[in-house]
Structures are given as C-alpha cells and as structure tokens.
Short mmCIF file of C-alpha atoms in Angstrom, two decimals:
data_model
loop_
_atom_site.label_atom_id
_atom_site.label_comp_id
_atom_site.label_asym_id
_atom_site.label_seq_id
_atom_site.Cartn_x
_atom_site.Cartn_y
_atom_site.Cartn_z
CA MET A 783 23.57 128.21 82.52
CA LYS A 784 22.57 130.37 85.45
CA ASP A 785 25.33 132.39 87.12
CA LYS A 786 25.64 130.79 90.56
CA SER A 787 27.24 133.95 91.98
CA LEU A 788 23.84 135.64 91.73
CA SER A 789 22.21 132.98 93.95
CA PRO A 790 21.33 134.00 97.51
CA ILE A 791 23.21 133.30 100.73
CA GLY A 792 21.18 131.21 103.22
CA VAL A 793 21.35 131.93 106.95
CA PHE A 794 19.55 130.02 109.68
CA ASP A 795 19.23 130.48 113.42
CA SER A 796 17.13 128.95 116.19
CA GLY A 797 15.18 132.21 116.34
CA LEU A 798 15.82 135.91 115.84
CA GLY A 799 19.22 136.36 117.51
CA GLY A 800 20.90 135.46 114.22
CA LEU A 801 19.60 138.73 112.82
CA THR A 802 22.79 140.20 114.34
CA VAL A 803 24.67 138.08 111.79
CA LEU A 804 22.30 139.20 109.03
CA ALA A 805 22.98 142.84 109.98
CA GLU A 806 26.75 142.32 109.67
CA LEU A 807 26.33 140.47 106.35
CA LEU A 808 24.30 143.35 104.94
CA LYS A 809 27.13 145.73 105.88
CA ALA A 810 29.96 143.54 104.57
CA LEU A 811 28.19 142.24 101.43
CA PRO A 812 25.81 144.91 100.15
CA ASN A 813 25.46 143.27 96.73
CA GLU A 814 24.32 139.89 98.05
CA LYS A 815 20.77 138.55 98.34
CA ILE A 816 20.30 136.91 101.73
CA ILE A 817 17.58 134.52 102.87
CA TYR A 818 17.22 134.23 106.65
CA LEU A 819 15.32 131.41 108.37
CA GLY A 820 14.50 131.70 112.09
CA ASP A 821 13.12 128.51 113.65
CA THR A 822 10.94 130.47 116.07
CA ALA A 823 8.47 127.58 116.46
CA ARG A 824 11.14 125.53 118.24
CA VAL A 825 13.39 128.23 119.71
CA PRO A 826 15.59 128.02 121.80
CA TYR A 827 18.15 125.36 120.83
CA GLY A 828 20.55 126.14 123.71
CA ASN A 829 18.86 123.82 126.21
CA LYS A 830 18.18 120.91 123.84
CA SER A 831 20.13 117.73 123.11
CA PRO A 832 22.68 117.43 120.26
CA GLN A 833 20.45 114.89 118.46
CA THR A 834 17.46 117.23 118.44
CA VAL A 835 19.52 120.27 117.40
CA ILE A 836 21.07 118.27 114.53
CA ARG A 837 17.63 117.14 113.33
CA TYR A 838 16.34 120.73 113.35
CA SER A 839 19.50 122.02 111.63
CA LEU A 840 19.16 119.51 108.79
CA GLU A 841 15.52 120.53 108.28
CA ASN A 842 16.50 124.21 108.23
CA THR A 843 19.27 123.49 105.73
CA ARG A 844 16.90 121.59 103.46
CA PHE A 845 14.52 124.57 103.42
CA LEU A 846 17.32 126.94 102.40
CA LEU A 847 18.71 124.55 99.77
CA ASN A 848 15.25 124.55 98.18
CA LYS A 849 15.85 128.30 97.74
CA SER A 850 19.08 127.46 95.82
CA VAL A 851 21.48 129.13 98.23
CA LYS A 852 25.16 129.24 97.17
CA LEU A 853 26.51 129.44 100.74
CA LEU A 854 24.98 128.32 104.05
CA ILE A 855 25.68 130.22 107.26
CA VAL A 856 24.70 128.64 110.57
CA ALA A 857 24.18 131.80 112.61
CA CYS A 858 23.28 129.99 115.85
CA ASN A 859 26.16 129.06 118.14
CA THR A 860 24.45 125.96 119.53
CA ALA A 861 23.57 124.70 116.04
CA SER A 862 27.12 125.48 114.87
CA ALA A 863 28.55 123.57 117.83
CA PHE A 864 26.47 120.45 117.23
CA SER A 865 25.49 120.38 113.55
CA ILE A 866 28.20 121.66 111.19
CA ASP A 867 29.71 118.20 110.65
CA ALA A 868 26.29 116.62 110.05
CA ILE A 869 25.36 119.34 107.54
CA ARG A 870 28.66 118.96 105.68
CA SER A 871 28.19 115.18 105.55
CA ALA A 872 24.64 115.42 104.25
CA PHE A 873 24.91 118.29 101.77
CA SER A 874 27.51 119.66 99.37
CA VAL A 875 26.79 123.38 99.79
CA PRO A 876 29.69 125.40 101.25
CA CYS A 877 28.82 125.87 104.93
CA ILE A 878 30.24 128.06 107.68
CA GLY A 879 29.25 128.40 111.31
CA VAL A 880 29.94 131.07 113.92
CA ILE A 881 32.32 129.04 116.12
CA GLN A 882 35.34 128.89 113.83
CA PRO A 883 35.36 132.64 112.97
CA GLY A 884 34.97 133.56 116.66
CA ALA A 885 37.73 131.18 117.75
CA ARG A 886 40.12 132.46 115.06
CA ALA A 887 39.50 136.11 115.98
CA ALA A 888 40.03 135.36 119.68
CA VAL A 889 43.36 133.63 119.03
CA GLN A 890 44.52 136.46 116.74
CA LYS A 891 43.39 139.35 118.92
CA ALA A 892 43.91 138.14 122.51
CA PHE A 893 46.50 140.23 124.37
CA SER A 894 47.34 137.33 126.70
CA SER A 895 47.37 133.54 126.49
CA SER A 896 43.98 133.24 128.21
CA VAL A 897 40.61 133.40 126.45
CA ALA A 898 37.11 133.21 127.93
CA VAL A 899 34.01 131.88 126.16
CA ILE A 900 30.44 132.52 127.26
CA GLY A 901 27.36 130.93 125.67
CA THR A 902 24.25 128.83 126.20
CA SER A 903 24.40 125.56 128.16
CA GLY A 904 24.42 123.59 124.90
CA THR A 905 27.28 125.55 123.36
CA ILE A 906 29.41 125.40 126.50
CA HIS A 907 28.78 121.70 127.16
CA SER A 908 29.66 120.90 123.54
CA ARG A 909 33.22 122.20 124.15
CA ALA A 910 33.24 123.31 120.50
CA TYR A 911 35.01 126.62 121.22
CA PRO A 912 37.96 125.24 123.24
CA GLU A 913 38.45 122.54 120.59
CA ALA A 914 38.47 125.14 117.79
CA ILE A 915 40.83 127.39 119.77
CA HIS A 916 43.23 124.55 120.59
CA ARG A 917 43.39 123.50 116.95
CA LEU A 918 44.72 127.02 116.25
CA ASN A 919 46.90 127.33 119.36
CA PRO A 920 47.23 124.38 121.75
CA ASP A 921 48.78 126.59 124.45
CA MET A 922 45.80 128.85 124.95
CA MET A 923 44.14 128.66 128.35
CA VAL A 924 40.34 128.65 127.82
CA PHE A 925 37.82 129.56 130.52
CA GLU A 926 34.15 128.77 129.79
CA LYS A 927 30.89 129.83 131.42
CA ALA A 928 27.28 129.09 130.44
CA CYS A 929 25.05 132.15 130.98
CA PRO A 930 21.47 130.86 130.45
CA LEU A 931 19.75 134.01 131.74
CA PHE A 932 21.40 136.35 129.21
CA VAL A 933 19.07 135.40 126.32
CA PRO A 934 15.80 135.92 128.26
CA LEU A 935 17.18 139.18 129.71
CA VAL A 936 17.96 140.49 126.20
CA GLU A 937 14.55 139.36 124.90
CA GLU A 938 12.89 141.18 127.81
CA GLY A 939 14.71 144.29 126.56
CA TRP A 940 16.74 144.62 129.79
CA VAL A 941 20.02 145.04 127.94
CA ASP A 942 21.51 147.70 130.17
CA ASN A 943 19.87 147.69 133.60
CA HIS A 944 20.99 146.89 137.14
CA VAL A 945 19.45 143.39 137.24
CA THR A 946 21.35 142.35 134.12
CA GLU A 947 24.55 143.79 135.53
CA GLU A 948 24.10 141.83 138.77
CA VAL A 949 23.44 138.63 136.78
CA ALA A 950 26.60 139.31 134.76
CA ARG A 951 28.53 139.83 137.99
CA ILE A 952 27.32 136.44 139.31
CA TYR A 953 28.18 134.64 136.08
CA LEU A 954 31.47 136.39 135.28
CA GLY A 955 32.84 137.73 138.56
CA HIS A 956 35.21 134.79 138.99
CA LEU A 957 36.83 135.59 135.62
CA THR A 958 38.02 139.07 136.57
CA GLY A 959 41.66 139.30 137.60
CA LYS A 960 42.55 136.27 135.47
CA ASN A 961 44.29 138.33 132.76
CA ILE A 962 41.75 137.25 130.13
CA GLY A 963 43.07 138.44 126.78
CA ALA A 964 39.76 138.16 124.89
CA MET A 965 36.20 137.06 125.61
CA ILE A 966 34.13 135.37 122.91
CA LEU A 967 30.45 136.37 123.01
CA GLY A 968 29.38 132.86 121.98
CA CYS A 969 25.69 133.53 121.46
CA THR A 970 24.01 135.83 118.96
CA HIS A 971 22.17 137.72 121.72
CA TYR A 972 25.26 138.61 123.73
CA PRO A 973 26.63 141.51 121.63
CA LEU A 974 23.68 143.53 122.95
CA LEU A 975 25.15 143.09 126.44
CA LYS A 976 28.58 144.55 125.56
CA PRO A 977 28.21 147.62 127.84
CA VAL A 978 27.16 145.50 130.84
CA ILE A 979 29.86 142.87 130.27
CA SER A 980 32.52 145.58 129.88
CA ARG A 981 31.49 147.15 133.18
CA VAL A 982 31.78 143.79 134.96
CA MET A 983 35.00 142.62 133.25
CA GLY A 984 36.72 146.02 133.16
CA PRO A 985 37.21 148.45 130.26
CA ASP A 986 40.25 146.63 128.82
CA ILE A 987 38.43 143.42 128.00
CA MET A 988 38.47 142.59 124.29
CA LEU A 989 35.00 141.33 123.35
CA ILE A 990 34.82 139.12 120.26
CA ASP A 991 31.52 139.46 118.39
CA SER A 992 30.96 136.32 116.30
CA ALA A 993 28.52 138.14 114.02
CA GLU A 994 31.20 140.51 112.69
CA GLU A 995 33.77 137.73 112.35
CA THR A 996 31.31 135.47 110.54
CA ALA A 997 30.45 138.16 108.00
CA TYR A 998 34.18 138.57 107.32
CA GLU A 999 34.58 134.77 106.90
CA ALA A 1000 31.52 134.64 104.61
CA LYS A 1001 33.08 137.23 102.31
CA ASN A 1002 36.36 135.29 102.16
CA THR A 1003 34.58 131.99 101.51
CA LEU A 1004 32.59 133.49 98.64
CA LYS A 1005 35.82 134.88 97.17
CA ASP A 1006 37.56 131.49 97.51
CA PHE A 1007 34.71 129.75 95.68
CA GLY A 1008 34.41 132.50 93.06
CA LEU A 1009 30.82 133.08 94.17
CA LEU A 1010 30.91 136.75 95.17
CA ALA A 1011 28.11 138.77 93.55
CA THR A 1012 29.39 141.47 91.22
CA ASN A 1013 29.44 145.08 92.34
CA GLY A 1014 26.43 146.09 90.30
CA ALA A 1015 24.23 143.27 91.64
CA GLN A 1016 21.10 144.16 93.56
CA GLY A 1017 21.38 143.11 97.25
CA GLY A 1018 18.59 142.59 99.75
CA TYR A 1019 17.10 140.14 102.19
CA GLN A 1020 14.04 138.09 103.03
CA ILE A 1021 13.14 136.69 106.46
CA PHE A 1022 11.29 133.42 107.00
CA VAL A 1023 10.17 132.19 110.42
CA THR A 1024 8.51 128.95 111.52
CA ASP A 1025 6.28 130.82 113.98
CA LEU A 1026 5.15 134.40 113.58
CA HIS A 1027 4.01 135.59 116.99
CA GLY A 1028 2.87 138.96 118.28
CA GLN A 1029 6.29 139.79 119.74
CA PHE A 1030 8.12 139.36 116.40
CA SER A 1031 8.60 143.05 115.62
CA LYS A 1032 9.67 143.89 119.18
CA VAL A 1033 12.27 141.10 119.36
CA ALA A 1034 13.45 141.42 115.74
CA GLY A 1035 13.86 145.16 116.28
CA LEU A 1036 16.37 144.46 119.07
CA PHE A 1037 18.72 142.82 116.57
CA LEU A 1038 18.04 144.56 113.28
CA LYS A 1039 17.34 148.24 113.57
CA GLU A 1040 14.72 148.37 110.84
CA HIS A 1041 10.98 148.74 110.72
CA ARG A 1042 8.60 146.79 108.52
CA LEU A 1043 10.81 143.73 108.03
CA PRO A 1044 9.94 141.52 105.05
CA VAL A 1045 8.82 138.40 106.95
CA GLU A 1046 6.85 135.29 106.04
CA GLN A 1047 5.85 132.21 108.07
CA VAL A 1048 6.72 128.73 106.76
CA ALA A 1049 6.09 125.18 107.98
CA LEU A 1050 9.23 123.04 107.77
CA ASP A 1051 7.53 119.72 108.49
CA GLU A 1052 5.21 120.12 105.51
CA MET A 1053 8.21 120.20 103.23
CA VAL A 1054 10.03 117.13 104.48
CA MET B 630 -14.97 94.54 128.26
CA LYS B 631 -12.03 96.33 129.83
CA ASP B 632 -12.78 98.41 132.92
CA LYS B 633 -12.12 101.97 131.73
CA SER B 634 -11.59 103.17 135.32
CA LEU B 635 -8.27 101.28 135.31
CA SER B 636 -7.00 103.24 132.29
CA PRO B 637 -4.34 105.89 132.92
CA ILE B 638 -4.72 109.64 133.21
CA GLY B 639 -2.79 111.56 130.54
CA VAL B 640 -1.02 114.82 131.37
CA PHE B 641 0.91 117.02 128.96
CA ASP B 642 2.98 120.12 129.34
CA SER B 643 5.32 122.16 127.14
CA GLY B 644 8.20 120.83 129.20
CA LEU B 645 8.90 119.81 132.77
CA GLY B 646 7.05 122.53 134.73
CA GLY B 647 3.89 120.41 134.57
CA LEU B 648 5.59 117.93 136.89
CA THR B 649 4.24 120.20 139.66
CA VAL B 650 0.78 119.09 138.49
CA LEU B 651 1.92 115.45 138.38
CA ALA B 652 3.19 115.76 141.97
CA GLU B 653 -0.21 117.05 143.16
CA LEU B 654 -2.04 114.32 141.20
CA LEU B 655 0.10 111.64 142.86
CA LYS B 656 -0.88 113.04 146.27
CA ALA B 657 -4.59 113.42 145.51
CA LEU B 658 -5.03 110.23 143.47
CA PRO B 659 -2.62 107.56 144.76
CA ASN B 660 -4.46 104.72 143.02
CA GLU B 661 -4.26 106.22 139.53
CA LYS B 662 -1.76 105.43 136.78
CA ILE B 663 -0.53 108.64 135.21
CA ILE B 664 1.26 109.15 131.90
CA TYR B 665 3.09 112.48 131.60
CA LEU B 666 4.30 113.91 128.29
CA GLY B 667 6.71 116.88 128.32
CA ASP B 668 7.29 118.46 124.89
CA THR B 669 10.89 119.36 125.77
CA ALA B 670 11.95 119.41 122.09
CA ARG B 671 9.76 122.48 121.48
CA VAL B 672 9.62 124.08 124.94
CA PRO B 673 8.67 126.82 125.80
CA TYR B 674 5.14 127.51 124.52
CA GLY B 675 4.75 130.85 126.36
CA ASN B 676 6.35 132.95 123.61
CA LYS B 677 4.75 131.21 120.62
CA SER B 678 1.63 131.99 118.60
CA PRO B 679 -1.82 130.48 119.37
CA GLN B 680 -1.77 128.56 116.05
CA THR B 681 1.55 126.88 116.83
CA VAL B 682 0.57 126.08 120.43
CA ILE B 683 -2.71 124.52 119.24
CA ARG B 684 -0.86 122.39 116.68
CA TYR B 685 1.57 121.12 119.33
CA SER B 686 -1.27 120.49 121.81
CA LEU B 687 -3.20 118.36 119.33
CA GLU B 688 -0.07 116.29 118.63
CA ASN B 689 0.53 115.81 122.35
CA THR B 690 -3.10 114.77 122.84
CA ARG B 691 -2.90 112.24 120.03
CA PHE B 692 0.16 110.65 121.65
CA LEU B 693 -1.65 110.29 124.98
CA LEU B 694 -4.85 108.96 123.36
CA ASN B 695 -2.74 106.23 121.78
CA LYS B 696 -1.98 105.25 125.39
CA SER B 697 -5.77 104.95 126.00
CA VAL B 698 -6.02 107.66 128.64
CA LYS B 699 -9.42 108.09 130.33
CA LEU B 700 -8.88 111.75 131.21
CA LEU B 701 -6.63 114.39 129.65
CA ILE B 702 -5.06 117.12 131.75
CA VAL B 703 -3.41 120.07 130.00
CA ALA B 704 -0.87 121.02 132.68
CA CYS B 705 0.57 123.98 130.77
CA ASN B 706 -1.10 127.35 131.28
CA THR B 707 -0.29 128.62 127.77
CA ALA B 708 -1.59 125.42 126.15
CA SER B 709 -4.70 125.56 128.38
CA ALA B 710 -5.30 129.17 127.40
CA PHE B 711 -5.06 128.53 123.66
CA SER B 712 -5.92 124.87 123.05
CA ILE B 713 -8.67 123.50 125.31
CA ASP B 714 -11.46 124.35 122.86
CA ALA B 715 -9.54 122.84 119.92
CA ILE B 716 -8.85 119.64 121.86
CA ARG B 717 -12.49 119.31 122.92
CA SER B 718 -13.62 119.84 119.32
CA ALA B 719 -11.21 117.26 117.92
CA PHE B 720 -11.42 114.51 120.54
CA SER B 721 -14.07 113.04 122.84
CA VAL B 722 -11.86 112.32 125.88
CA PRO B 723 -12.78 114.31 129.02
CA CYS B 724 -10.29 117.18 129.17
CA ILE B 725 -9.39 119.72 131.83
CA GLY B 726 -6.87 122.53 131.82
CA VAL B 727 -5.27 124.54 134.59
CA ILE B 728 -7.01 127.86 133.89
CA GLN B 729 -10.53 127.00 135.02
CA PRO B 730 -9.49 125.41 138.36
CA GLY B 731 -7.20 128.36 139.13
CA ALA B 732 -9.88 130.92 138.24
CA ARG B 733 -12.51 129.14 140.37
CA ALA B 734 -10.20 128.93 143.39
CA ALA B 735 -9.29 132.61 143.08
CA VAL B 736 -12.94 133.69 142.98
CA GLN B 737 -13.81 131.45 145.94
CA LYS B 738 -10.83 132.34 148.12
CA ALA B 739 -10.13 136.02 147.36
CA PHE B 740 -10.62 138.23 150.43
CA SER B 741 -11.40 141.30 148.29
CA SER B 742 -12.97 141.93 144.90
CA SER B 743 -9.57 142.24 143.18
CA VAL B 744 -7.54 139.35 141.79
CA ALA B 745 -4.11 139.37 140.13
CA VAL B 746 -2.90 136.91 137.52
CA ILE B 747 0.74 136.37 136.57
CA GLY B 748 1.95 134.13 133.73
CA THR B 749 3.90 133.88 130.48
CA SER B 750 3.39 136.42 127.69
CA GLY B 751 1.18 133.92 125.83
CA THR B 752 -1.08 133.21 128.80
CA ILE B 753 -1.47 136.88 129.69
CA HIS B 754 -2.09 138.04 126.12
CA SER B 755 -4.70 135.30 125.67
CA ARG B 756 -6.83 136.93 128.42
CA ALA B 757 -8.04 133.41 129.33
CA TYR B 758 -7.87 134.00 133.09
CA PRO B 759 -9.91 137.25 133.20
CA GLU B 760 -12.51 135.65 130.92
CA ALA B 761 -12.76 132.57 133.16
CA ILE B 762 -12.95 134.76 136.29
CA HIS B 763 -15.62 137.04 134.82
CA ARG B 764 -17.77 134.05 133.83
CA LEU B 765 -17.80 133.16 137.56
CA ASN B 766 -18.07 136.72 138.88
CA PRO B 767 -18.42 139.63 136.47
CA ASP B 768 -17.68 142.15 139.23
CA MET B 769 -14.15 140.98 139.96
CA MET B 770 -11.38 143.44 139.15
CA VAL B 771 -8.54 141.53 137.45
CA PHE B 772 -4.95 142.77 137.25
CA GLU B 773 -2.60 140.90 134.91
CA LYS B 774 1.17 140.87 134.48
CA ALA B 775 3.40 138.80 132.19
CA CYS B 776 6.61 137.74 133.96
CA PRO B 777 8.79 136.19 131.21
CA LEU B 778 11.96 135.99 133.32
CA PHE B 779 10.41 133.85 136.07
CA VAL B 780 10.67 130.56 134.10
CA PRO B 781 14.38 130.94 133.20
CA LEU B 782 15.15 132.06 136.78
CA VAL B 783 13.48 128.92 138.18
CA GLU B 784 15.23 126.71 135.63
CA GLU B 785 18.56 128.27 136.62
CA GLY B 786 17.72 127.16 140.19
CA TRP B 787 17.61 130.76 141.46
CA VAL B 788 14.29 130.28 143.23
CA ASP B 789 15.08 132.27 146.33
CA ASN B 790 17.92 134.71 145.72
CA HIS B 791 18.26 138.49 145.61
CA VAL B 792 18.21 138.77 141.80
CA THR B 793 14.91 136.91 141.58
CA GLU B 794 13.48 139.09 144.34
CA GLU B 795 14.52 142.26 142.49
CA VAL B 796 12.96 140.93 139.26
CA ALA B 797 9.74 140.17 141.20
CA ARG B 798 9.80 143.70 142.61
CA ILE B 799 10.08 145.17 139.09
CA TYR B 800 7.26 142.98 137.74
CA LEU B 801 4.91 143.14 140.73
CA GLY B 802 5.76 146.31 142.64
CA HIS B 803 2.89 148.26 141.06
CA LEU B 804 0.40 145.66 142.38
CA THR B 805 1.19 146.21 146.05
CA GLY B 806 -1.23 148.49 147.90
CA LYS B 807 -4.05 147.57 145.50
CA ASN B 808 -5.85 145.34 148.03
CA ILE B 809 -5.36 142.25 145.85
CA GLY B 810 -7.47 139.48 147.40
CA ALA B 811 -5.70 136.60 145.65
CA MET B 812 -2.93 136.12 143.11
CA ILE B 813 -3.07 133.27 140.59
CA LEU B 814 0.34 131.72 139.87
CA GLY B 815 -0.60 131.18 136.24
CA CYS B 816 2.44 129.14 135.17
CA THR B 817 3.59 125.76 136.43
CA HIS B 818 7.02 127.11 137.41
CA TYR B 819 5.74 129.90 139.63
CA PRO B 820 4.81 127.91 142.76
CA LEU B 821 8.56 127.52 143.33
CA LEU B 822 8.73 131.31 143.69
CA LYS B 823 6.11 131.51 146.47
CA PRO B 824 8.60 132.75 149.14
CA VAL B 825 9.95 135.51 146.88
CA ILE B 826 6.50 136.60 145.70
CA SER B 827 5.21 136.68 149.28
CA ARG B 828 8.09 138.90 150.34
CA VAL B 829 7.35 141.34 147.50
CA MET B 830 3.54 141.30 147.82
CA GLY B 831 3.40 141.12 151.61
CA PRO B 832 2.65 138.19 153.92
CA ASP B 833 -1.14 138.46 153.59
CA ILE B 834 -1.24 137.72 149.86
CA MET B 835 -3.24 134.59 149.02
CA LEU B 836 -1.30 132.68 146.32
CA ILE B 837 -3.36 130.32 144.17
CA ASP B 838 -1.38 127.33 142.98
CA SER B 839 -3.03 125.93 139.84
CA ALA B 840 -1.35 122.54 140.32
CA GLU B 841 -3.20 121.84 143.58
CA GLU B 842 -6.49 123.13 142.22
CA THR B 843 -6.17 121.08 139.04
CA ALA B 844 -5.57 117.86 141.00
CA TYR B 845 -8.72 118.60 142.99
CA GLU B 846 -10.69 119.21 139.77
CA ALA B 847 -9.27 116.00 138.22
CA LYS B 848 -10.55 113.96 141.15
CA ASN B 849 -14.01 115.51 140.86
CA THR B 850 -14.12 114.96 137.09
CA LEU B 851 -13.19 111.30 137.45
CA LYS B 852 -15.93 110.92 140.09
CA ASP B 853 -18.50 112.62 137.84
CA PHE B 854 -17.65 110.26 134.96
CA GLY B 855 -17.50 107.17 137.22
CA LEU B 856 -13.89 106.70 136.18
CA LEU B 857 -12.10 106.82 139.56
CA ALA B 858 -9.74 103.87 140.07
CA THR B 859 -10.78 101.66 143.00
CA ASN B 860 -8.94 101.90 146.30
CA GLY B 861 -6.98 98.69 145.80
CA ALA B 862 -5.69 99.68 142.35
CA GLN B 863 -1.96 100.04 141.83
CA GLY B 864 -0.99 103.66 141.12
CA GLY B 865 2.17 104.94 139.50
CA TYR B 866 3.50 107.13 136.72
CA GLN B 867 5.57 107.17 133.55
CA ILE B 868 7.27 110.20 132.00
CA PHE B 869 7.75 110.71 128.26
CA VAL B 870 9.69 113.63 126.78
CA THR B 871 10.26 114.68 123.17
CA ASP B 872 13.88 115.62 123.94
CA LEU B 873 15.99 114.05 126.66
CA HIS B 874 18.88 116.41 127.33
CA GLY B 875 21.65 116.40 129.89
CA GLN B 876 19.83 118.82 132.18
CA PHE B 877 16.72 116.63 132.50
CA SER B 878 17.42 115.31 136.00
CA LYS B 879 18.42 118.72 137.34
CA VAL B 880 15.32 120.49 135.99
CA ALA B 881 12.89 117.63 136.69
CA GLY B 882 14.24 117.44 140.24
CA LEU B 883 13.15 121.05 140.82
CA PHE B 884 9.53 120.08 140.29
CA LEU B 885 9.28 116.47 141.43
CA LYS B 886 11.40 115.66 144.45
CA GLU B 887 12.40 112.18 143.34
CA HIS B 888 15.52 110.59 141.98
CA ARG B 889 15.72 108.12 139.13
CA LEU B 890 12.57 109.21 137.34
CA PRO B 891 11.11 106.68 134.88
CA VAL B 892 11.64 108.62 131.66
CA GLU B 893 11.65 107.75 127.95
CA GLN B 894 12.16 109.86 124.83
CA VAL B 895 9.54 109.78 122.06
CA ALA B 896 9.23 111.41 118.62
CA LEU B 897 5.78 112.90 118.08
CA ASP B 898 6.21 113.65 114.39
CA GLU B 899 6.93 110.02 113.59
CA MET B 900 3.51 109.11 114.92
CA VAL B 901 1.43 111.62 113.03
#
C-alpha cells in the first residue's frame, strides 16, 4: 500500500496571490511536494457571489483530488470565507483555509481587545473573520474594511508608492487612534503592502499575515493526521493555472521570488 | 414567416461596463428590443489570454443566438480585439465590435495626425486599435497606453476624485504636449472618467467614446441589412448576467442611470 505521507499537498487560489501561501509552505515544509492551482481564467473571486465562488472552489478541489493530495489548503480568503463548509461536506480530504489561522493568530497576538480585518468585498461581506474571532473570544471588538483597490494596485506593481499610500489613508484612516491591537491582512495580496499600511496605521500596528499562519497550521494538521513527509523526502512544487497569459511571470514574480516557475495550463471544465 | 426586423439585438460584455453601450443603443434605437449579457462570473477579460477570451466570447454569442438575435454587438473592447474574427468564422449573424467604430471616429475627428488609445492590458497588447486606424489612414501616428487601474477605480465609484486624477497623471502625463488630435477611450468604463482625463490632457483633447460610435454603427448596419425595427415597434431591454452578486445594482447604476433593472442570472456552461 502506498505511503500516504508521500502524497502532495494541494493548494488552490483564485489566481496568483496564493503564491504567498505557497512561499510560506515551502519554508515551513521543505520535504513536502506541493501542487498549486491558480484559477486565473476566472480571477478574481472577491467581487463574485457566494454561489459562484463555491462552484469554482468545488471544481478546483476536484482537480487537486485527482492529483491524490493528502491535504487541501484553500489559499484564497474569499474562497475560504464562502466554501470551506461546502468542500468539507462534499469531500473527505483534510481541508484548511486561511481564515481560521489568521483569526487565531490575531486573538493570540493582539495587544488590546480590538482587532481590525481588511479584505476584498466578498470576504468582508461574508463576516467570516468576525465569526471566527468571536468563536475564540466573544469579547473582541472587530473592525472591518473592504479595500477593493489594494489587489489591482499590487498587480500594477505599485506596492510602495504615494498613490497606494493615499488609497490606504482613505480606506484605513478612520481606524487610527482606535487602539487596534492587531490587523489581519485578509487577502493574499496584502502582505506586499505591509510598509504602506504600517506608515498609515503607525509603527506599532501588529500585522497578521495569513500566509505565515496557514503554513504553521498546515504543518500541525499534517502532524495530527500522521501525514508529515519524512525528513529525507524530496520536496518541490508544481503550478497549474486555468489561464496562462502574458503577464504571468510578472505577476507571479511579485509573490514568489523565483524565475522560471514550473507552470502548466489546465482546463477545469473539460474534467468535470 | 416571422419578420426578422422585429428580432432583438444581442449585446455582450465581460461584465457591466458594456451597459454604457446599451445606454447609447437605447437612445439611438428606441424601437429596438435589446438583450444584454454580462459575463460577471468571469469578469474581467482585460487581463486574460486571447485563447480564453475567444472561448468566453463564443459561449456568450451562442447564448444570444439562442435568443434569435438579428445583430450581435461585442460591447467589450478586449473581446472585440481578440474575438470578432472567431465569431464571424463560427456564426453567420451580422456582428460588430467597438474597435472599428472607435477607430473610424478617431480618424475622422482628430485635429492632428496623432491619435492616442487607452484601454486594458489585453486591448493594448492586442494592437487592434492601431491596426484598425492604419487600415483607414496609414499615416496616423498612434500612441497607446494600458491603464489597468481605471476599471477598479470606476467600480469603486471614485470617478472624479484626487486619487483617480493622480493615477491619470501617472498613466497619461507623457502624452501631453504631443499634439494628440483625439484620444480613444478604449474600454467601456473610461467614459465615466472624461472629466478627470480632460483635466490631465487639457481642455482641447477630443475624447472618442466607443459606446456612442458603436450605437451609430449599429443603426447603420441594421439599415444596410434591412433589419431596422419599424417606428411603431415596442422597444425595451433585458439584462442577463452569469453571476448576480450583491454589488450588481451599485455597479450597474454607474453605467445605466436607472433603478430596478430587469436582470436575470444564467449559467452558460449548462447550455453548451
């Protein structure tokens, strides 16, 4: 019988932002094989309805299950907010999203009883973060703000310029002076905006990066299930996308500091 | 035999920006029935590959042909740039895009021999506008600039604020002082930015709105084919979308100044 611990980890995201999660997984789990699927043909998910995001998430999951993954990681905040329950109902693979790890880290690390969450419109309207935070600590005050321009600004490469800082000031200005003890960066693109957000929110702000927290949770989950690859195992990764466009290398390079990424285009609807 | 001139006109767009084209059609052709399809489940097209945009365009066309449209209008610049030839090869319905009408108007109206084109990354990289312009006048100098942040800024409702003006200055500043005789707004969202673009480019700039020009071309095409609805005919419109999300009314309202739009969600992949 094949040793399941040598099977790959599957990661999906609406596009390429989830490569920040892949980067953290590679650091935390160097002996694991990881298969990443970016649904670039239908990106973004953040402005789409729960029903549509769930449908796409189930298709993405099915693709990764066909690759025999031992653990599924939903690296997209919007997909995590809407789809985790549907995935767990439909499939038996262990499955973690980015919401729960981010919420837990915020509750543990906040230096006050107030937490802020920023994300796409979909993530914020889902109220998934405040619900996860209140399950851990019902007394936490949670401020939320959708920041729809942050993703296009990052993808334009304007991660640290004056326009982005002014946009951050408009979105987040009302949160300064509220004694926020931690801010969850509830979208895979946002860690690239840490310098700008720190300038707007002040140097003391504790920024919670879901990518790091999710990698930590992935390691623990694999341990709990006895599925951790052994130390000698050969790690690595493969990237699949549903649309391979001319900007792939530019955008992927923002999130994963590597050249010549191993990427292949796939059609999800042909598999269904 | 059914009078084909009473059949509807079909319009599709990647999302809701094409409602600017619908608005102009309603003005120019008050006796026509119009069926609009917005592919909101897969929006945007501007950052996707030609192959994927062509596949989506053919699916959209098939949906509208099932509604027996007499004329097809591709209201999306990116889809027009990539897909018109594929649609014309696959189907016999008369079909117009937004590129040709915009290019013709620019050549006719420019007060110098230089024209500028702004649009999504996909539209600009396709080089469809310069090719269309040079077929009409090989001596025209054409400047092009992709402006990827304009669509998210419009969808955020920031059509006339200081951030948008600064972004326009960064994108377009190098075009001032070049004696540009006309600028094509090569994306359905951009007409909403006319005040900002005029402030950056100077009050003399001639801005070509593809929506108006396309409505004019649609009327001429219907006349040429003898398909114009008679004066007494009852006009009207229906909107279909592939994803109906909570922001629909807000975003649609930016482009079509009406409340209570007649909208219905459809699944394209179930039809194929």
